[in-house]
CSV table of N, CA and C in Angstrom, one decimal:
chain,number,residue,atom,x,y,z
A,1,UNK,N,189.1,-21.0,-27.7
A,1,UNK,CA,189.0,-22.2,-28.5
A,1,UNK,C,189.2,-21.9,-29.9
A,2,UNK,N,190.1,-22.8,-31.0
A,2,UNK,CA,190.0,-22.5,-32.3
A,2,UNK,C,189.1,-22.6,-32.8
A,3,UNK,N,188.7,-21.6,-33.8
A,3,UNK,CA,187.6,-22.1,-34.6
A,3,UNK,C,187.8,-23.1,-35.8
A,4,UNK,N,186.8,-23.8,-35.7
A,4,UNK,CA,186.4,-24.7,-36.8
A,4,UNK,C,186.6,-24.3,-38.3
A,5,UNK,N,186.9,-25.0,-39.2
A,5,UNK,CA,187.3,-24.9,-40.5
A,5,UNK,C,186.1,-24.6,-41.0
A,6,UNK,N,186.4,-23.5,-42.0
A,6,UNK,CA,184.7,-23.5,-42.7
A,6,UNK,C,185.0,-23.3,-44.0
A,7,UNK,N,186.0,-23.3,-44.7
A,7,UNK,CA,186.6,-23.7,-46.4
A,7,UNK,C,187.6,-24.4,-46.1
A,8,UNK,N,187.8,-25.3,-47.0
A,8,UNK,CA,189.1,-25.6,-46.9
A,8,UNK,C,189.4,-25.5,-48.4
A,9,UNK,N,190.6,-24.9,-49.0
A,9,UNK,CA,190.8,-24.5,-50.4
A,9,UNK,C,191.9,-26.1,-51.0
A,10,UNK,N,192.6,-25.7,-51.9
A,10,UNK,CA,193.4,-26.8,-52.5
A,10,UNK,C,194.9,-26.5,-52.3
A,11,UNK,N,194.5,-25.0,-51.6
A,11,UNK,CA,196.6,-25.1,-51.1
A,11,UNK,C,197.0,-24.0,-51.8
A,12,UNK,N,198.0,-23.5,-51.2
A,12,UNK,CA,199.4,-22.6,-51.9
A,12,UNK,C,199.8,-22.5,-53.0
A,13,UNK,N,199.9,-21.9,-54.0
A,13,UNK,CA,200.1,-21.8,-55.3
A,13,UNK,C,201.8,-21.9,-54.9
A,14,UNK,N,202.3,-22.6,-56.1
A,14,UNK,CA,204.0,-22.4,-56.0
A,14,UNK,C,203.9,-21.2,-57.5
A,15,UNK,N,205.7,-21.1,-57.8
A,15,UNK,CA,205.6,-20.5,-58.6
A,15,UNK,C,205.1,-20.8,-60.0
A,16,UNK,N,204.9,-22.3,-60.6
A,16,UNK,CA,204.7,-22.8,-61.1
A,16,UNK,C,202.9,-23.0,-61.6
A,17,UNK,N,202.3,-22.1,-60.7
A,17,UNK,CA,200.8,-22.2,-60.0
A,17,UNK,C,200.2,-23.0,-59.5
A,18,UNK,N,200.8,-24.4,-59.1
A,18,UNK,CA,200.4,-25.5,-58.6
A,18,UNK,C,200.3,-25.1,-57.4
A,19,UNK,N,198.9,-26.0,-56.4
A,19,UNK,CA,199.0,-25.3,-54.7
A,19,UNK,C,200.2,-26.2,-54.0
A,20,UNK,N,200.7,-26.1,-53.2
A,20,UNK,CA,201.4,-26.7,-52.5
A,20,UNK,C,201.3,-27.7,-51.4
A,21,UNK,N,200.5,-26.8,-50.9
A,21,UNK,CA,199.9,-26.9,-49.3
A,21,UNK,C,198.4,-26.8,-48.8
A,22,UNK,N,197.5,-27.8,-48.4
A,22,UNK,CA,196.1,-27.2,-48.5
A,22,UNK,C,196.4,-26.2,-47.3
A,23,UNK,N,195.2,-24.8,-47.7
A,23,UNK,CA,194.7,-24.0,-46.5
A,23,UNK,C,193.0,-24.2,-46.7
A,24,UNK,N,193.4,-23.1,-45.2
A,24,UNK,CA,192.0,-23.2,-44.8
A,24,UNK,C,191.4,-22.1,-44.3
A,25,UNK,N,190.0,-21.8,-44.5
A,25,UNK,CA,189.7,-20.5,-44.0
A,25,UNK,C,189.9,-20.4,-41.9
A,26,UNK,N,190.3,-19.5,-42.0
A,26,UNK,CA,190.7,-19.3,-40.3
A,26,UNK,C,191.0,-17.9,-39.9
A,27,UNK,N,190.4,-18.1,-38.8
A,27,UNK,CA,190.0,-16.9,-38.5
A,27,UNK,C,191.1,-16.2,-37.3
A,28,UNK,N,192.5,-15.1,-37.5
A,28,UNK,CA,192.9,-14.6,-35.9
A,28,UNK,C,192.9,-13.4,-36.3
A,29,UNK,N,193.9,-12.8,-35.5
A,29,UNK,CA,194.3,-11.2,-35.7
A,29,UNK,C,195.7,-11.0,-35.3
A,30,UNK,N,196.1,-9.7,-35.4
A,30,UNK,CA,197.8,-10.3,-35.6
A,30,UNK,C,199.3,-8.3,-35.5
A,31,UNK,N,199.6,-8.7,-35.3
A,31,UNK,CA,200.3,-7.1,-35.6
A,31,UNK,C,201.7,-7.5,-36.9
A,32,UNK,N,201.7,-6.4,-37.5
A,32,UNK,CA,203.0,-6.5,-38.5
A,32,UNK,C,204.1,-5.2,-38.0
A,33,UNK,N,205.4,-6.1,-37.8
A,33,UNK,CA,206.6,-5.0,-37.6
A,33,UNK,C,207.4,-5.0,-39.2
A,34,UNK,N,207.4,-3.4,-38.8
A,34,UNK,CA,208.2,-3.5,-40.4
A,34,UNK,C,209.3,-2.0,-39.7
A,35,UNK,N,210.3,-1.9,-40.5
A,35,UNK,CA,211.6,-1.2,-39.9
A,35,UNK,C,211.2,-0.4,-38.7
A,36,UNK,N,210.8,-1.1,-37.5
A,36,UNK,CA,210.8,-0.3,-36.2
A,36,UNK,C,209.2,-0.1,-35.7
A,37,UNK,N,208.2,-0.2,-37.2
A,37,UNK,CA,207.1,0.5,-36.5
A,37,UNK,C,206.1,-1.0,-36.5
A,38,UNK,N,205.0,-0.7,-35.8
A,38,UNK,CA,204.4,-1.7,-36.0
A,38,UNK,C,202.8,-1.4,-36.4
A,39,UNK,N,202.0,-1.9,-37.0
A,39,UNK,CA,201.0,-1.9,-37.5
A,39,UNK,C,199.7,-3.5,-37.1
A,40,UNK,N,198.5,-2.9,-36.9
A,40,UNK,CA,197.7,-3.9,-36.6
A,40,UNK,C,197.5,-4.7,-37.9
A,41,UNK,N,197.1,-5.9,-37.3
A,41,UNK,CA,196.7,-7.0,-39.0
A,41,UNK,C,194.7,-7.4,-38.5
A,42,UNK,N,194.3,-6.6,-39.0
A,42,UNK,CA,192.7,-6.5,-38.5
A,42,UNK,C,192.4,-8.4,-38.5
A,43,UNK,N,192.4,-8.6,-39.4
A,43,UNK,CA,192.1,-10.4,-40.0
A,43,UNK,C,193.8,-11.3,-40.4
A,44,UNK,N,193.4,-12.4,-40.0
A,44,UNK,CA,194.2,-13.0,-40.7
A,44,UNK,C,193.6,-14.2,-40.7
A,45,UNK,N,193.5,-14.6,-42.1
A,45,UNK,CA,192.7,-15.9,-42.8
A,45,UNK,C,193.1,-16.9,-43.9
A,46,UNK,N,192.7,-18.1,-44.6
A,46,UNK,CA,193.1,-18.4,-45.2
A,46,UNK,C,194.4,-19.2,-45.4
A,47,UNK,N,194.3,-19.7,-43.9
A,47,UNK,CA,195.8,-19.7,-43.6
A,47,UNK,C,196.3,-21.2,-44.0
A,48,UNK,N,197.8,-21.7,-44.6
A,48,UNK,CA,198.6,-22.8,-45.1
A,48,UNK,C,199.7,-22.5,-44.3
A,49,UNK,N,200.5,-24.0,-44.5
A,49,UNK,CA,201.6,-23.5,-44.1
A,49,UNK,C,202.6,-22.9,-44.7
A,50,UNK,N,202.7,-22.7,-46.0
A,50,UNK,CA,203.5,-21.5,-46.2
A,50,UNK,C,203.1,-19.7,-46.3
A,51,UNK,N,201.9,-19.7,-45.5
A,51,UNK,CA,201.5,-18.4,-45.9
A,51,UNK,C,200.0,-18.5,-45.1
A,52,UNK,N,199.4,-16.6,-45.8
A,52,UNK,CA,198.2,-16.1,-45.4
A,52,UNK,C,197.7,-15.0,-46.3
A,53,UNK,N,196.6,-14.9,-45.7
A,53,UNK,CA,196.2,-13.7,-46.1
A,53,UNK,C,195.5,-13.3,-45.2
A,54,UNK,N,196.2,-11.7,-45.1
A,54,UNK,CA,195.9,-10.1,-44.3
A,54,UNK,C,195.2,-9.5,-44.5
A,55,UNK,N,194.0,-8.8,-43.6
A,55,UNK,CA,193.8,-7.2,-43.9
A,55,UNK,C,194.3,-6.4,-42.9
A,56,UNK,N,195.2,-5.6,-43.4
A,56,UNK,CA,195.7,-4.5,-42.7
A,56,UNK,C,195.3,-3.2,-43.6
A,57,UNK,N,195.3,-2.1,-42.8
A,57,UNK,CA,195.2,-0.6,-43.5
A,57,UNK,C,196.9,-0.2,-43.7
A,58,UNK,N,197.5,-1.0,-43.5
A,58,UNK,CA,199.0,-0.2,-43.9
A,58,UNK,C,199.0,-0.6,-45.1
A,59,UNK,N,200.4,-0.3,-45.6
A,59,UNK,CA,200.9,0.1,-46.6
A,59,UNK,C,202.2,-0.8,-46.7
A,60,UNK,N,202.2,-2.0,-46.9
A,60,UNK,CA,203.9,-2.4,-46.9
A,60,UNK,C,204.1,-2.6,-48.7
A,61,UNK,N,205.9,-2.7,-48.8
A,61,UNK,CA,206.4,-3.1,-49.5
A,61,UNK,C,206.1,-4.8,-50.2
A,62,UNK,N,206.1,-4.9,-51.1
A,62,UNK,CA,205.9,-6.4,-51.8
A,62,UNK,C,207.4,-6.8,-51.7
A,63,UNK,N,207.5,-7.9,-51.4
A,63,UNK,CA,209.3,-8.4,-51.3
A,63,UNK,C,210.0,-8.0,-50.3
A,64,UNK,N,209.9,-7.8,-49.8
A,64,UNK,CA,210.5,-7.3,-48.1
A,64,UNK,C,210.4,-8.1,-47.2
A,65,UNK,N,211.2,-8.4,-46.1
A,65,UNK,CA,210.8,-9.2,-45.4
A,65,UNK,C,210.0,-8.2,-44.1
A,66,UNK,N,209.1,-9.0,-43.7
A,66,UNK,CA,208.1,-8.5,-42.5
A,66,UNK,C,208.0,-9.2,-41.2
A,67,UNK,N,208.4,-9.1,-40.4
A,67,UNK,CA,207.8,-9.9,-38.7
A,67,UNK,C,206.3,-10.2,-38.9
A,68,UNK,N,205.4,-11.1,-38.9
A,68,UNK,CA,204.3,-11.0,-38.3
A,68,UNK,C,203.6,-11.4,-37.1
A,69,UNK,N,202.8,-11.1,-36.2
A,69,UNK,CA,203.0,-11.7,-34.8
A,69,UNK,C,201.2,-12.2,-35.2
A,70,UNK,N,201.0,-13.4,-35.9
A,70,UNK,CA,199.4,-13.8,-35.2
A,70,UNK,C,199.3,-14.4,-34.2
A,71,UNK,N,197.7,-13.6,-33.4
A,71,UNK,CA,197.0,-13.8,-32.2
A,71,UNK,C,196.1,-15.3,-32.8
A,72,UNK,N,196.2,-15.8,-32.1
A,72,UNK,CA,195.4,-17.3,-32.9
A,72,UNK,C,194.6,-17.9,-31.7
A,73,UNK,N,193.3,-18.1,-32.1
A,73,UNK,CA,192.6,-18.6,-30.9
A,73,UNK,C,192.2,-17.9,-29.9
A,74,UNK,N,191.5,-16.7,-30.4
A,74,UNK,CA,191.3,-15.6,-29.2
A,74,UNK,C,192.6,-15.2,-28.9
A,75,UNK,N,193.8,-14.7,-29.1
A,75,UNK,CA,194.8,-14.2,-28.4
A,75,UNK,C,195.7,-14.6,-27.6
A,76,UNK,N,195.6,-16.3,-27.5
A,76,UNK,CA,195.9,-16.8,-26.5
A,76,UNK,C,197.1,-17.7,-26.8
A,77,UNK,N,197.4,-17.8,-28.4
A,77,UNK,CA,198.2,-18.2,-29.0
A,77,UNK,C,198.9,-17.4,-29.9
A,78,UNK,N,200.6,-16.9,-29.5
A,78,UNK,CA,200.8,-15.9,-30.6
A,78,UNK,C,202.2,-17.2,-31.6
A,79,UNK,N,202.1,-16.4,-32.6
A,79,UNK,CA,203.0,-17.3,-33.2
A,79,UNK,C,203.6,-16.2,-34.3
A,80,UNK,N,204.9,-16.2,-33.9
A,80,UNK,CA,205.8,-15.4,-34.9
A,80,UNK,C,206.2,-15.6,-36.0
A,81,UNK,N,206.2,-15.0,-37.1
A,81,UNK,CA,207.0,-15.6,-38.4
A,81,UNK,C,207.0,-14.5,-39.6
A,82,UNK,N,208.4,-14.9,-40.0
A,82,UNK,CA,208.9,-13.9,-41.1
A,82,UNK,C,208.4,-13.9,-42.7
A,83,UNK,N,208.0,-13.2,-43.3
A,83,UNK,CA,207.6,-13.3,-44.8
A,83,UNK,C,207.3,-12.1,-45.7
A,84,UNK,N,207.1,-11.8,-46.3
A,84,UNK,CA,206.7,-10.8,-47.4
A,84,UNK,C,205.7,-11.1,-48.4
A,85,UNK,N,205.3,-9.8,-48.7
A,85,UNK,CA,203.6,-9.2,-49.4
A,85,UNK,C,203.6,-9.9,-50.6
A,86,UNK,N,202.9,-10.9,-51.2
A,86,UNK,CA,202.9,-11.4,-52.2
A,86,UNK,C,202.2,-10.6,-53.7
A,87,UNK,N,201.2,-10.0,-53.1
A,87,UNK,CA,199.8,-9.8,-53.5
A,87,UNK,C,199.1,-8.9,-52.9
A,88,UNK,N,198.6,-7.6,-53.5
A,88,UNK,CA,197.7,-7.2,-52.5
A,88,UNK,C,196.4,-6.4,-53.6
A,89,UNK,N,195.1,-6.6,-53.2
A,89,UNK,CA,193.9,-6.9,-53.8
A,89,UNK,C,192.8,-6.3,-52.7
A,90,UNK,N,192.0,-5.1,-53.2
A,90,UNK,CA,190.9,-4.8,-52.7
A,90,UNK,C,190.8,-5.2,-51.3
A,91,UNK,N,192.0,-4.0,-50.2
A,91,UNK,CA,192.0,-4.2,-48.7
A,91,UNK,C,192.7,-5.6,-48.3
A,92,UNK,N,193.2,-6.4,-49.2
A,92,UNK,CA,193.6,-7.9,-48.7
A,92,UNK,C,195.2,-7.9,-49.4
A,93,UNK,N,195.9,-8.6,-48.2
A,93,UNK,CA,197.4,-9.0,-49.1
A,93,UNK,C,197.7,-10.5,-48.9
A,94,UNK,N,198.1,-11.1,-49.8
A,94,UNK,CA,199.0,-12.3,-49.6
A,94,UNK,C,200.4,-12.4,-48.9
A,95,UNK,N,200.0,-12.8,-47.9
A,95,UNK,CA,201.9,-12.9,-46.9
A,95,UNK,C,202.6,-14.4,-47.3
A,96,UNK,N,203.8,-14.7,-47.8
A,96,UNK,CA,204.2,-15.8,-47.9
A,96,UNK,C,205.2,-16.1,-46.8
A,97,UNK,N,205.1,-17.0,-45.9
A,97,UNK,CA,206.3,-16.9,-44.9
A,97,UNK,C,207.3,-17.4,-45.8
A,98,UNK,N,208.8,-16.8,-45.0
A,98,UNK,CA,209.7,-17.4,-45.5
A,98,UNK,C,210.9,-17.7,-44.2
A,99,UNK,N,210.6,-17.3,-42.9
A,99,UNK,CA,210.9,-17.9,-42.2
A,99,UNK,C,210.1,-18.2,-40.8
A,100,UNK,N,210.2,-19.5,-40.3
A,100,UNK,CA,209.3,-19.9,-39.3
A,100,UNK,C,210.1,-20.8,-38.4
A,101,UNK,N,210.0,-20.5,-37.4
A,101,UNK,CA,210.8,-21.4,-35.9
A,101,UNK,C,209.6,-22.8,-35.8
A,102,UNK,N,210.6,-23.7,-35.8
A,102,UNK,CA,210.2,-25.3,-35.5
A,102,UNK,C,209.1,-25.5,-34.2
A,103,UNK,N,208.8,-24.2,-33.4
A,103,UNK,CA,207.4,-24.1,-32.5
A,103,UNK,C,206.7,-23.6,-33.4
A,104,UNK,N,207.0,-22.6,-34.0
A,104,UNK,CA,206.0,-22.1,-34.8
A,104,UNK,C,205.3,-22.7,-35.6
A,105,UNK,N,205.9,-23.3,-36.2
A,105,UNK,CA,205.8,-24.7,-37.8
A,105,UNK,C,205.0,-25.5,-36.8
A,106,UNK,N,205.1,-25.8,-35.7
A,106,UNK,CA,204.5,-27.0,-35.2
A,106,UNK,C,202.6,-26.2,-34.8
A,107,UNK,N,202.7,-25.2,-34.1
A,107,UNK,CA,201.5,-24.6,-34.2
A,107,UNK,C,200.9,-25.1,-35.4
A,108,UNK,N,201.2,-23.8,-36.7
A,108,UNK,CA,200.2,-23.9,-37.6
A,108,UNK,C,200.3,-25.2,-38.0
A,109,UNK,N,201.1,-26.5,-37.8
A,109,UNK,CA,200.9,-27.7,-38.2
A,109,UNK,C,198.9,-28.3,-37.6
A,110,UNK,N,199.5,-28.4,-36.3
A,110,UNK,CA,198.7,-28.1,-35.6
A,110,UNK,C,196.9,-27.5,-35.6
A,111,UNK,N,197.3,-26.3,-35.8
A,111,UNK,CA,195.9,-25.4,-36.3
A,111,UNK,C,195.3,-26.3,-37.7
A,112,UNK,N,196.2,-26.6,-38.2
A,112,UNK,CA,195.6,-26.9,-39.8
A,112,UNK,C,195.1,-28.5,-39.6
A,113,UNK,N,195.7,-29.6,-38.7
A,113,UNK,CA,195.6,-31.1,-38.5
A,113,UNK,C,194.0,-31.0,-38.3
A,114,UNK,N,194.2,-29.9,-37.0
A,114,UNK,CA,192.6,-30.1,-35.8
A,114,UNK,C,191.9,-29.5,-36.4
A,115,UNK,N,191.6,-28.2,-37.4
A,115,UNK,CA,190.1,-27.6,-37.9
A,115,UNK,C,190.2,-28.7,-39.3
A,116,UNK,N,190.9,-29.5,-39.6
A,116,UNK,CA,190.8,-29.8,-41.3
A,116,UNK,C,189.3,-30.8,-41.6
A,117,UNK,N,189.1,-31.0,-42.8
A,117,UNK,CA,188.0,-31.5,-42.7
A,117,UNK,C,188.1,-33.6,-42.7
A,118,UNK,N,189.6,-33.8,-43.2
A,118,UNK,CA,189.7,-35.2,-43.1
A,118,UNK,C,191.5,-34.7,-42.7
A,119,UNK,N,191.6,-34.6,-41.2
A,119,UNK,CA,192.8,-34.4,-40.3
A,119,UNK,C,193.8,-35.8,-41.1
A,120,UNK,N,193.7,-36.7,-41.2
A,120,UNK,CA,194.4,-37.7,-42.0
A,120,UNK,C,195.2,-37.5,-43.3
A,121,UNK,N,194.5,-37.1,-44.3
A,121,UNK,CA,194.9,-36.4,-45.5
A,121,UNK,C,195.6,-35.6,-45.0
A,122,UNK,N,195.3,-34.2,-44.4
A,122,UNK,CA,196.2,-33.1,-44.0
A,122,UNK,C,197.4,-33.9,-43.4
A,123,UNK,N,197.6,-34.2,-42.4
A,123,UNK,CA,198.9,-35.2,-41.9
A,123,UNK,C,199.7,-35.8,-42.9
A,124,UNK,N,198.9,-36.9,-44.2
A,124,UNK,CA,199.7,-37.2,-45.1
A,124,UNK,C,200.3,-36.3,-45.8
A,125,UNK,N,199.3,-35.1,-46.4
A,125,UNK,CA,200.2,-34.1,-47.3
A,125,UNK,C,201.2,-33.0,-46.3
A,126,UNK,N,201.2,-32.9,-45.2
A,126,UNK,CA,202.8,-32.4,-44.5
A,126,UNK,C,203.2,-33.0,-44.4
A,127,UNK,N,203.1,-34.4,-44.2
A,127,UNK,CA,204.4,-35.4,-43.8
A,127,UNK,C,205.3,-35.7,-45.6
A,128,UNK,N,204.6,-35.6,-46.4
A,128,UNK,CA,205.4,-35.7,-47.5
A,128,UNK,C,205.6,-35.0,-48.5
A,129,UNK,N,206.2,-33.5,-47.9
A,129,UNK,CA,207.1,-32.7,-47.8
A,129,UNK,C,208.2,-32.5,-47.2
A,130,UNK,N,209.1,-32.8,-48.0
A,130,UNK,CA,210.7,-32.8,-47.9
A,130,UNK,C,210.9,-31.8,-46.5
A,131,UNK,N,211.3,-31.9,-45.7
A,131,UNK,CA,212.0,-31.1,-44.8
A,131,UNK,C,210.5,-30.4,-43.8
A,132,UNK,N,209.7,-31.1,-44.0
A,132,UNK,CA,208.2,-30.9,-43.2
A,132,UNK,C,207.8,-32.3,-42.2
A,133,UNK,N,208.1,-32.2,-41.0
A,133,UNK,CA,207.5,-33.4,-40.3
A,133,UNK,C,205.9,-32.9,-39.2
């Protein structure tokens, strides 16, 4: 079963520093492929739809694109998507997706509707985003 929302923040920073997207604290685990090898993602939390935050013990490149495979919901949900290292801080990195399959996008839609704290709002604010249904 998912776990329940236990922060919910004000969203995604754009470049501009505005959030974009609310996230939420959330809890999976996850593996990262990077040229051939693959590495565990101990946590993955914090999660919006354009992004996360990791702790892994690797070592990736900032700006690169990365596979990430998160286990969501005990393991029982994986969901793939491509992005790179935004940020990385005291064991923690910022992953921004930059690309995500229309299952995928519908998951974390999903994940983020059912733990939110007023599912309504969350709905309003993906629905009105340009090329987000």
């Amino acid at each position: 079963m998912l776990r329940s929302i236990l922060k919910k923040n004000k969203g995604e920073e754009s470049m501009d520093g505005k959030r974009r997207f609310s996230r939420m604290f959330f809890w999976g685990t996850g593996e990262i492929s990077l040229a051939g090898v693959i590495y565990p993602v101990d946590e993955i939390f914090d999660l919006a739809l354009g992004g996360c935050q990791l702790v892994t013990a690797a070592i990736l490149p900032e700006d690169e694109d990365i596979l990430l495979k998160m286990h969501l919901g005990g393991g029982s949900l994986v969901v793939d998507v491509v992005g790179h290292v935004v940020w990385v801080k005291e064991g923690r990195l910022g992953f921004r997706f930059t690309s995500v399959s229309p299952e995928s996008l519908g998951h974390i839609k999903n994940i983020l509707v059912y733990n939110a704290e007023d599912p309504e709002e969350t709905e309003r604010e993906i629905k009105g985003h340009l090329g987000i249904n």
